[in-house]
XYZ file of C-alpha atoms in Angstrom:
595
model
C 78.011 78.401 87.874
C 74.693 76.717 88.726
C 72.060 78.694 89.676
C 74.138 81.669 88.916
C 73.870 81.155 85.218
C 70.165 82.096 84.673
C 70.080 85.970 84.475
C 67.459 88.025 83.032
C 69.213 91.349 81.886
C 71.683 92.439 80.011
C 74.930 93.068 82.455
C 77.581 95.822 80.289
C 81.080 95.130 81.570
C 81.666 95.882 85.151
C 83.298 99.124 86.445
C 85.695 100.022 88.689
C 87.612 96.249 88.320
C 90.520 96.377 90.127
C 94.178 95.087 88.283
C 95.104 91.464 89.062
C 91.653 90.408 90.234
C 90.894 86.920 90.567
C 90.680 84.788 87.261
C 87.541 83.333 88.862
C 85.746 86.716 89.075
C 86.548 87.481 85.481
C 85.506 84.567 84.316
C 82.059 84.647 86.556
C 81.717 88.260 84.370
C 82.346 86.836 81.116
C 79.960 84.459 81.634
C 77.213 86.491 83.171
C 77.507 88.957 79.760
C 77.530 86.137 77.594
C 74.612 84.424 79.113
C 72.705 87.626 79.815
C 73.053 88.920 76.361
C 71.130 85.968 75.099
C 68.738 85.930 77.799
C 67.875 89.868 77.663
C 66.367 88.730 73.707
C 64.535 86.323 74.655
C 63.153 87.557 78.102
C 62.146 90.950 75.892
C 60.450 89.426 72.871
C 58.741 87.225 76.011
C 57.394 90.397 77.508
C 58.788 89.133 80.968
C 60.652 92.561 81.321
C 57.914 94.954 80.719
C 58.474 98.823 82.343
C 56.610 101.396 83.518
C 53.584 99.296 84.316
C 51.941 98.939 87.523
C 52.779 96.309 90.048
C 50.152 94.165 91.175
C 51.686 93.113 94.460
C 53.396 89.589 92.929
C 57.042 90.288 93.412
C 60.326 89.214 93.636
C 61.995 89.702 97.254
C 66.099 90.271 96.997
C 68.047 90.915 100.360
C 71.229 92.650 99.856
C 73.677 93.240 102.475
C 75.943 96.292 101.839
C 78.531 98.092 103.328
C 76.853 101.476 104.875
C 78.687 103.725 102.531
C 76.799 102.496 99.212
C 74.187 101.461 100.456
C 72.318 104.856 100.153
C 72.755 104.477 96.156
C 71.916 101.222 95.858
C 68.577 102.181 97.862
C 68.259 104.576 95.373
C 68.499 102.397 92.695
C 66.255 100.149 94.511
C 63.896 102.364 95.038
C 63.637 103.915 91.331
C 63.339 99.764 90.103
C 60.271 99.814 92.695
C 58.898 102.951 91.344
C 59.314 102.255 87.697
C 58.112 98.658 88.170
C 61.345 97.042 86.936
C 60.990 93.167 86.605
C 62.368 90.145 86.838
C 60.496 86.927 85.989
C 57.378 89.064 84.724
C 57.161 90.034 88.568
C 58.022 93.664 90.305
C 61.640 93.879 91.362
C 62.017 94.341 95.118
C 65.405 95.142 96.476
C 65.757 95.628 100.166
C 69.504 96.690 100.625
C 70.583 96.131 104.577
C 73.264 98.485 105.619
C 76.298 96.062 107.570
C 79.623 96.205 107.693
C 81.451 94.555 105.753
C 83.740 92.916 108.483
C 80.232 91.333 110.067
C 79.548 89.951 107.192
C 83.344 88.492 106.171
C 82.959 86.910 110.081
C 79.639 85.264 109.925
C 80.247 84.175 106.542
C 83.656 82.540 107.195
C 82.207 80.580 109.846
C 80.749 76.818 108.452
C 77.918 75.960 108.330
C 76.058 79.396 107.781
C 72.066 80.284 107.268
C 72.645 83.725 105.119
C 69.756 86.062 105.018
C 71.153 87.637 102.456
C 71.339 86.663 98.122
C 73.651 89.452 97.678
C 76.384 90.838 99.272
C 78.016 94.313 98.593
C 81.086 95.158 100.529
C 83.678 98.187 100.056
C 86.881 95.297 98.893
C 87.047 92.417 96.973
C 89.388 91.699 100.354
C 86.867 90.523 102.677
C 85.712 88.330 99.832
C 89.189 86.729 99.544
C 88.837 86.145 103.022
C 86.040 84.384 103.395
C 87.162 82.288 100.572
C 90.645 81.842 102.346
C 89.017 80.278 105.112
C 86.707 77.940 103.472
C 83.360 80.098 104.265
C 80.125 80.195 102.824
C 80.473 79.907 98.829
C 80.499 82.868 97.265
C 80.351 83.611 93.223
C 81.769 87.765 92.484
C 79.650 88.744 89.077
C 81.721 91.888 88.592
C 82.559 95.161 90.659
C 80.095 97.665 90.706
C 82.156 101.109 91.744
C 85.354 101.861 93.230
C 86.721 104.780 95.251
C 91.198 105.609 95.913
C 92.138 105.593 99.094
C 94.259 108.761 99.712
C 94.735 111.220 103.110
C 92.526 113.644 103.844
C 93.294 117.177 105.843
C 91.804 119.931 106.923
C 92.418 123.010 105.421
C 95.193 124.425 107.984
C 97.147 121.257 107.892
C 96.711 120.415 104.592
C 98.204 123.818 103.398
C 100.803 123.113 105.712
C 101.700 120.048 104.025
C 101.669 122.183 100.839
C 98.532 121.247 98.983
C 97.531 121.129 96.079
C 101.244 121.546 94.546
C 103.310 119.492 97.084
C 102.639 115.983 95.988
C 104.264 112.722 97.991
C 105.281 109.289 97.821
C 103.330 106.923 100.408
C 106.224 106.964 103.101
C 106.779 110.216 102.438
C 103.364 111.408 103.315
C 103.404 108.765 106.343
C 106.539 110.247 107.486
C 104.957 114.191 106.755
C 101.829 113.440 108.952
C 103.717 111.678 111.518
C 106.913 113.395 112.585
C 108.410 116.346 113.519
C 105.086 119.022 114.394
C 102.970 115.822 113.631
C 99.219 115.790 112.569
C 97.138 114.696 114.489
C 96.204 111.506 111.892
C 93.525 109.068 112.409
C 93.219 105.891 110.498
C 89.726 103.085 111.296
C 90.948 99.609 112.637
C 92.586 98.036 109.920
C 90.878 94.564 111.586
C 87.627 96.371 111.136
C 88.215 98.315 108.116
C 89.264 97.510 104.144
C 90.421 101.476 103.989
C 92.779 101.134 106.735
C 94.060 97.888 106.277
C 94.693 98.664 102.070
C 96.375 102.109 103.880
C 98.682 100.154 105.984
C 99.144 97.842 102.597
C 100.793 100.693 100.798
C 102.918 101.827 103.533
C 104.296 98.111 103.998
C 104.943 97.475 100.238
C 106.775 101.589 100.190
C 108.807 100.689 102.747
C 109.767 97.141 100.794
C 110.404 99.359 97.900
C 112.241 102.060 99.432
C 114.257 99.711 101.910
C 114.731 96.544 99.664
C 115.019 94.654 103.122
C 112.661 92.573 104.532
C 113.237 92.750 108.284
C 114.059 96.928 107.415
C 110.757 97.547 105.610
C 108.507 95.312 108.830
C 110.562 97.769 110.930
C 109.284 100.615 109.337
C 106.116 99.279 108.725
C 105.546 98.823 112.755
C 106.856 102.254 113.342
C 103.650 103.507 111.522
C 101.477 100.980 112.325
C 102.102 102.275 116.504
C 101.612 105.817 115.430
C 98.629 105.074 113.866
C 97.167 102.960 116.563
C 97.614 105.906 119.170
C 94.334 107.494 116.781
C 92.324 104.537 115.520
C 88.754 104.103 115.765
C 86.689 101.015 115.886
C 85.307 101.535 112.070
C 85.358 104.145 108.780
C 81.917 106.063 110.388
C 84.047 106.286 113.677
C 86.915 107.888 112.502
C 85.051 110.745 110.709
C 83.317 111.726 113.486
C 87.402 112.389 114.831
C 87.343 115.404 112.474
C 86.625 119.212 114.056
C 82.460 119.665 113.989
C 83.646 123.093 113.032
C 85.390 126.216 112.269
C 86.207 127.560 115.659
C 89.391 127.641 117.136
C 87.983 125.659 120.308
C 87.203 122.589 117.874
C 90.661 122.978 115.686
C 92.865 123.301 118.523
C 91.122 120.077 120.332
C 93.311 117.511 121.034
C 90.901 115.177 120.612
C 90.283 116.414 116.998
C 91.866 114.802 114.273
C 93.533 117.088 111.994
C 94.003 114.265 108.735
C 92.203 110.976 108.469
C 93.655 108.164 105.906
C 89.702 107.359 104.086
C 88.588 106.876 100.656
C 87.595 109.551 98.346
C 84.218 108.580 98.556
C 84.227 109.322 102.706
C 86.062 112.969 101.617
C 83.163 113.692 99.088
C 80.052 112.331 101.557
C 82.143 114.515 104.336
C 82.088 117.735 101.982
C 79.173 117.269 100.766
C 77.054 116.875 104.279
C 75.419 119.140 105.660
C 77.190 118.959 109.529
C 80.259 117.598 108.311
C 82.711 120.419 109.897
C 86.102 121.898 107.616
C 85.928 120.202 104.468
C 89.030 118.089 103.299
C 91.787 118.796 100.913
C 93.087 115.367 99.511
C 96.777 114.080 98.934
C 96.889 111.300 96.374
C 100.124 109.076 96.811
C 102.009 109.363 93.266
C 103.285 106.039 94.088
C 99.590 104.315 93.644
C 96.759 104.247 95.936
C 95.315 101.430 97.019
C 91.641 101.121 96.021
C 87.860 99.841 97.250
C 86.333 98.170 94.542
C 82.855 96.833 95.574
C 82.243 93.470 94.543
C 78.734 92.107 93.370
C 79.184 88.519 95.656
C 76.390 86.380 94.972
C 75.626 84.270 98.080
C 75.444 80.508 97.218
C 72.938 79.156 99.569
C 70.713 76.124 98.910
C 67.640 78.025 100.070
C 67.907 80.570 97.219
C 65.382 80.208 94.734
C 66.010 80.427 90.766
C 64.157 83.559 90.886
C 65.546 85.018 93.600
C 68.822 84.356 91.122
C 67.672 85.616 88.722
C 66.552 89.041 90.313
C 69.859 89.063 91.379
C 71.377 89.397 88.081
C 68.434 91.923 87.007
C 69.613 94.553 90.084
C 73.299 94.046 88.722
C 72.160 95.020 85.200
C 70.130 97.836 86.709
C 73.616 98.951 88.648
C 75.151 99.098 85.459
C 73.031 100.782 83.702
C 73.411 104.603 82.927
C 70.785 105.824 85.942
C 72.508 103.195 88.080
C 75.836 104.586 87.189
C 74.844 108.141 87.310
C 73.169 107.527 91.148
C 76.862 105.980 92.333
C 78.441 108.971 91.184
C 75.790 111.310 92.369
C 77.238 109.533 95.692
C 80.946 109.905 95.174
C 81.828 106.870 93.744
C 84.155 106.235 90.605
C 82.270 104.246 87.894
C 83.796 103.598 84.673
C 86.071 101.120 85.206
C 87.393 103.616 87.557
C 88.223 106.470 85.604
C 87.976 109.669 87.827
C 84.768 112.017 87.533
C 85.841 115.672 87.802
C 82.705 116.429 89.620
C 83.243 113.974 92.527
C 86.981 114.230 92.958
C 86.791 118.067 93.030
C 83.734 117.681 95.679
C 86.329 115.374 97.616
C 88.939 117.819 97.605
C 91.124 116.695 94.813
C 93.084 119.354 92.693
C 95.602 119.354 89.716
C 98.419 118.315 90.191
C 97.634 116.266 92.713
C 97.727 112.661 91.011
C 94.191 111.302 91.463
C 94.351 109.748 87.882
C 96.713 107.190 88.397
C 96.099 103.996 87.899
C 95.457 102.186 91.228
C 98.217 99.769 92.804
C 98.157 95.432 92.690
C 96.095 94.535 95.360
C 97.706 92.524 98.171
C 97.370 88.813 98.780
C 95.432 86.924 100.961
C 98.563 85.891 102.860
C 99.907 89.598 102.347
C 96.704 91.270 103.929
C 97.250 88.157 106.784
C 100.506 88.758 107.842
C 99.295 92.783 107.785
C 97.017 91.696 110.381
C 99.070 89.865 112.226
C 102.005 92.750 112.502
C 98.793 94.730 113.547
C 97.760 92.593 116.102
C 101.212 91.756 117.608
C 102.510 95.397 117.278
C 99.607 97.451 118.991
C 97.877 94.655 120.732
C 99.681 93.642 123.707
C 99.556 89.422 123.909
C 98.350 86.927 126.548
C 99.984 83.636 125.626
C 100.660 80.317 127.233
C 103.447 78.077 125.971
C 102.793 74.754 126.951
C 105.787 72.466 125.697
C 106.476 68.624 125.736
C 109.002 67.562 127.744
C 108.526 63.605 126.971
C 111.597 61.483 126.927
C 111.516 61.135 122.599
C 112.381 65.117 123.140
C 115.685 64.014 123.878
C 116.222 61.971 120.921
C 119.240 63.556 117.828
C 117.509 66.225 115.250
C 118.889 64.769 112.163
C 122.446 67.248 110.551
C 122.028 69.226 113.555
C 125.467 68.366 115.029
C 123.507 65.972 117.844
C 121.617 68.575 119.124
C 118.193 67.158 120.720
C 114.737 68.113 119.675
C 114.546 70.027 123.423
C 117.509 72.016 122.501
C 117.116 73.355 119.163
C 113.118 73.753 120.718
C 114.559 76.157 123.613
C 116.503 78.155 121.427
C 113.556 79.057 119.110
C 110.899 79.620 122.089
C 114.143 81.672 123.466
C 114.014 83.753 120.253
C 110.170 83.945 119.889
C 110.252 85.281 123.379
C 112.566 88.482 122.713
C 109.941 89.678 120.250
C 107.414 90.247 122.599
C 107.196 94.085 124.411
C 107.189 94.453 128.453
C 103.206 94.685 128.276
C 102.853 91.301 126.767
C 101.988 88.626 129.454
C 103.760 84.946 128.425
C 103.913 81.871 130.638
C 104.946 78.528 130.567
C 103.957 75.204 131.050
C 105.587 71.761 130.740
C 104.002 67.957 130.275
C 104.914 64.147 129.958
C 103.087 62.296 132.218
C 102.689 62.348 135.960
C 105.167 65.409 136.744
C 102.292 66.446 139.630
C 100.957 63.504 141.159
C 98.363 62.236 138.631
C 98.820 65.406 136.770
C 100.619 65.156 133.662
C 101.420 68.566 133.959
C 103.306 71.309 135.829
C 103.502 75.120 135.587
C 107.210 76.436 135.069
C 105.920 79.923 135.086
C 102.640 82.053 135.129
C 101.787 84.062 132.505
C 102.227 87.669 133.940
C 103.164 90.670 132.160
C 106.807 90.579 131.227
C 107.630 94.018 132.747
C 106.695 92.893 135.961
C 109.669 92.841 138.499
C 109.708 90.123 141.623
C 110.872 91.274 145.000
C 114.660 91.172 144.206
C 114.170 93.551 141.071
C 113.981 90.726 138.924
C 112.073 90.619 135.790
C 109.497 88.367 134.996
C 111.036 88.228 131.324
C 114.477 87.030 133.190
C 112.608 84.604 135.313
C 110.581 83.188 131.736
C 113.745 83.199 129.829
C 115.580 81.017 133.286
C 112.233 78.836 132.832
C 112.601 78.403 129.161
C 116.690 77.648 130.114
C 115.708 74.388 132.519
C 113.451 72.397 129.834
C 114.380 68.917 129.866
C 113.066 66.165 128.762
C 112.014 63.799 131.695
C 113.546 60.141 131.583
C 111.127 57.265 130.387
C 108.344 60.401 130.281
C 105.487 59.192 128.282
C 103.132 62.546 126.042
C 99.979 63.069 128.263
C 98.707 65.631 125.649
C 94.585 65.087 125.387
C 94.755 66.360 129.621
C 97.457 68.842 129.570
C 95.583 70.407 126.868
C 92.335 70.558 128.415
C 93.554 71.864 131.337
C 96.033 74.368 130.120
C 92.842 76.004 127.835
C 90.782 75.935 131.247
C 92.971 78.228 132.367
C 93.177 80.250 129.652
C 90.089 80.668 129.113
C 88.883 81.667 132.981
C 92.229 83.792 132.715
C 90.852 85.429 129.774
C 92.443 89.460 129.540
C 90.037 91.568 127.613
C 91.881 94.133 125.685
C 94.507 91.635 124.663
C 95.422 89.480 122.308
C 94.628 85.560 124.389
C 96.317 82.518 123.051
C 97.512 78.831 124.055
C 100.402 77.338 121.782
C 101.467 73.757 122.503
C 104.618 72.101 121.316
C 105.425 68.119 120.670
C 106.329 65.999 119.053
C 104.613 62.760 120.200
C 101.128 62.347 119.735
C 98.948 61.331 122.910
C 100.187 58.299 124.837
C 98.368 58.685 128.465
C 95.868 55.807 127.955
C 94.474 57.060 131.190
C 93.252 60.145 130.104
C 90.638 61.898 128.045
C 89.939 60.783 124.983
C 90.217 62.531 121.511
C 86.750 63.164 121.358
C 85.840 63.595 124.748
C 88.775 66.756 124.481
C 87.718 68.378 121.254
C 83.673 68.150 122.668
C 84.847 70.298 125.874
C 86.923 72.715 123.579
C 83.647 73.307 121.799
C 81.994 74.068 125.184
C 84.854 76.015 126.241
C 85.290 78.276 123.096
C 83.558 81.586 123.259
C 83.747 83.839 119.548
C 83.411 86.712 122.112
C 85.866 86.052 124.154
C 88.826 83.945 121.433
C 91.736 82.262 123.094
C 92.846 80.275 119.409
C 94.707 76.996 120.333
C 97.999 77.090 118.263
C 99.864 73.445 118.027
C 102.903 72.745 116.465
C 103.909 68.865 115.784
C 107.714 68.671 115.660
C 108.628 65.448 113.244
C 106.677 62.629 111.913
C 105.601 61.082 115.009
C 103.445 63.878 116.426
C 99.809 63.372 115.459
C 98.926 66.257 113.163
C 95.349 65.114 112.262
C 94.606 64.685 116.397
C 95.974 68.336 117.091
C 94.124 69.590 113.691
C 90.972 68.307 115.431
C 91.692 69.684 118.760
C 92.624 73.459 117.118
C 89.647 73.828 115.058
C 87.174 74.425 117.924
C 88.591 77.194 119.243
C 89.742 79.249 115.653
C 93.284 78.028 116.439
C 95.527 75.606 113.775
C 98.150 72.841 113.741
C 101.391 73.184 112.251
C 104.466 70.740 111.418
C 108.201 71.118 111.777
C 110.449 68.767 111.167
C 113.080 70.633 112.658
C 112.327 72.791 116.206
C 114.457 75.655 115.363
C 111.464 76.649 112.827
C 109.385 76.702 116.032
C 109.624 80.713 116.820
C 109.252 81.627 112.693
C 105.873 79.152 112.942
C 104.629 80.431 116.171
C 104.954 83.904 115.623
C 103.056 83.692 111.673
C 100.733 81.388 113.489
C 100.236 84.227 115.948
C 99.347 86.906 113.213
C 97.394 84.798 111.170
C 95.030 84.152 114.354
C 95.157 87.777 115.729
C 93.970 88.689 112.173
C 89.980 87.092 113.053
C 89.093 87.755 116.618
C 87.331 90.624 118.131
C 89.022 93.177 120.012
């Protein structure tokens, strides 16, 4: 644990842990009680904790980032530590607690290397942890979870008694199916790439619908059925979608089409809603019988080499504060569930629960990483329409057997799957396509088959430009004694991405071969993955996807040339796995950029 090891209070078993957390968390916690236990003696009969003296101005600075809706109790906790001259290291205690949300923080911190301002970071899941983790980010050491708060739907009165609350009680797809059919709601949900409330929402509808459906392919279906719905009410982010609610009463605001009538939120957002002053209708809350998902609030300490021991150290001495009666008592005086999660009467009737609505129940597994990914990625694909370039090899070893394939060439089983990846993709998605050996155009190794327009799109004779791809896709052949100019069909084929760029859309360029680089009259390796860097802009993400069919492709070379732009590399050793690959590869990068 390092640095993490030293801390200077005692820390009582977390609250609000989520089932099936990470062995590494629990084992961070087990440590930090065991250590702290000890320490707490010693630092005491030391007189290094001493309270209620004054402070006389030699302290202890701790930045915490947090998301915005606890950071108002951990100020307050913050604030009584200042006031009551809490200590660490026989100095003052001072918290500063920075209000960000949480999917800020998951970005800059998945992103290598990073300078954090931060020591400790607070967000609303353990999720955006896991992420950051997933994708090799800054290091990150969970001591415990500090609160937690169900996830359940929220209505306003009218359409919550409509829906028969309190007695009326529902599975998850049956209260997606209530709010969203027949004389629907009018349901919001915040942007499940932006938000750990709506992507844990869409979580539980995806896993009902496996449950309900025991098919796969039936329970996606489903899954983007919702997921469309939803999208025609998101908002950017959890504050957003609140402010989708009627300000008030009248008829004027109720009747507003623009008014949300039911918002998918966490019990803590009904209970800060009901509670406010200009919050508008309160909310009655539904509880999914079937278990809610669940924000849990994770303590992350930040491993940086600039903290100090002390700043450690006072890291572990807020965390004890936190769980500390007062601590405890100012999260639930803010709507949050402490106590390993068991539900306080006070706040869940404040939120708008009521017998027999099933707020008790224990909360749901958590998703995976690669779970929440794939979420992401149906997201993305399903209410994001897609700007993608398929650039493909057309070298002469693309004509060579695929191994108990019945003599069917590496260009023909490769068709088929582009073929199939292609019918997935809605009229509003724009695809093109691109082929490459080496000088098809001149001294271009290059040529464009088709641009990538909008697959609705008719030509002059009525035909589509989905018809014209798929014709495209149909003449692929691999060109006779064609060598692989890869390093300058890749360049250019991001070039044009890039200054193509559609805002509003998901933008990607996925290449396909299965030779590495052969044009020794083109850019080098380097010389390519230095103008990707230039080229790549966070704010405006066209992720390079390439997948190496067989041995011979050079998987480290297109690893290289991927990770500048937040792309990856992927092998197949046979093509037909192209489409499956392509499309996962999709999700899993339409699950990180910006929208």
């Amino acid at each position: 644990m390092g640095r993490h090891s030293l801390p200077d209070g005692s820390v009582p078993a977390s609250t609000g842990s989520r089932p099936g957390a990470r062995r590494r968390t629990i084992a961070v916690s087990t440590g930090l009680v065991l250590a702290v236990a000890a320490g707490s003696v010693v630092a005491l009969r030391s007189d290094l904790l001493p309270f209620g003296e004054p402070c006389d101005g030699r302290s202890v600075r701790l930045d915490v980032a947090a998301s915005p809706d606890i950071a108002p109790a951990l100020d307050a906790v913050a604030k009584t530590a200042r006031e009551g001259a809490a200590r660490t290291d026989g100095r003052c205690l001072d918290v500063k607690i920075t209000p960000r949300p949480a999917h800020e923080i998951a970005d800059a911190f998945g992103q290598r290397p990073v300078d954090p301002e931060f020591q400790v970071w607070i967000p609303d899941s353990s999720l955006w942890v896991d992420r950051v983790e997933a994708g090799s980010g800054t290091p990150l050491t969970t001591a415990g979870t500090i609160a937690s708060s169900p996830i359940a739907l929220g209505a306003v009165p009218e359409a919550a008694k409509a829906l028969g609350w309190p007695k009326k009680t529902y599975t998850w797809t049956e209260l997606t199916k209530a709010a969203t059919t027949g004389d629907a709601l009018r349901l919001g949900v915040a942007d499940p790439a932006r938000s750990a409330t709506g992507l844990l929402a869409l979580a539980r509808i995806n896993a009902a619908n496996a449950k309900d459906t025991k098919d796969g392919d039936e329970a996606d279906t489903r899954t983007a059925a919702a997921a469309k719905l939803l999208y025609q009410r998101v908002a950017d982010g959890d504050g957003q979608v609140l402010a989708t609610l009627p300000r008030d009463d009248s008829g004027a605001e109720q009747g507003n089409p623009r008014r949300n009538q039911a918002l998918l939120l966490s019990e803590q957002a009904a209970y800060a809603h009901n509670t406010g002053e200009d919050g508008g209708p309160d909310l009655d809350l539904f509880y999914p019988q079937d278990g809610t998902a669940q924000l849990d609030y994770p303590y992350a300490l930040v491993d940086d080499e600039e903290t100090t021991p002390e700043q450690t150290r006072a890291a572990n001495r807020f965390l004890t504060l936190l769980s500390e009666p007062d601590g405890q008592r100012a999260l639930r005086k803010h709507g949050f569930r402490t106590d390993n999660g068991r539900p306080d009467s006070e706040v869940v009737d404040a939120a708008g629960g009521r017998e027999p609505q099933p707020y008790s129940a224990d909360p749901s597994d958590p998703p995976s990483v690669k779970e929440l990914q794939a979420l992401l990625g149906m997201w993305t694909t399903t209410v994001q329409s897609a700007r993608i370039t398929t650039v493909v090899n057309a070298s002469a070893s693309m004509a060579n057997p695929v191994q108990d394939r019945g003599g069917r060439s590496r260009m023909d089983l490769a068709k088929n799957s582009l073929l199939q990846a292609l019918a997935t993709f809605t009229p509003e998605d724009e695809i093109g396509l691109w082929k490459f050996a080496t000088y098809l155009d001149g001294n271009k190794d290059y040529v464009e088959l088709s641009p990538t327009n909008r697959l609705g799109d008719r030509d002059r004779d009525g035909t589509t430009h989905r018809d014209a791809l798929a014709a495209a896709f149909g003449s692929l052949a691999p060109v006779p004694g064609g060598a692989t100019g890869l390093y300058d069909t890749t360049l250019a084929a991001y070039e044009k991405a890039c200054g193509a760029y559609a805002s509003g859309k998901f933008n990607a360029l996925v290449i396909v071969t299965d030779g590495a680089n052969d044009d020794s009259n083109g850019i080098s390796l380097d010389s390519l993955v230095g103008k990707l860097e230039k080229l790549a802009d966070p704010k405006r993400p066209v992720p390079l996807i390439a997948i190496a069919i067989g041995p011979r492709a050079d998987r480290s070379a297109l690893d290289r040339i991927a990770a500048p732009t937040s792309g990856s590399a992927h092998r197949v050793d046979d093509p037909s796995q192209i489409h499956q690959v392509m499309l996962k590869a999709i999700m899993a990068a339409g699950s990180k950029g910006p929208r």
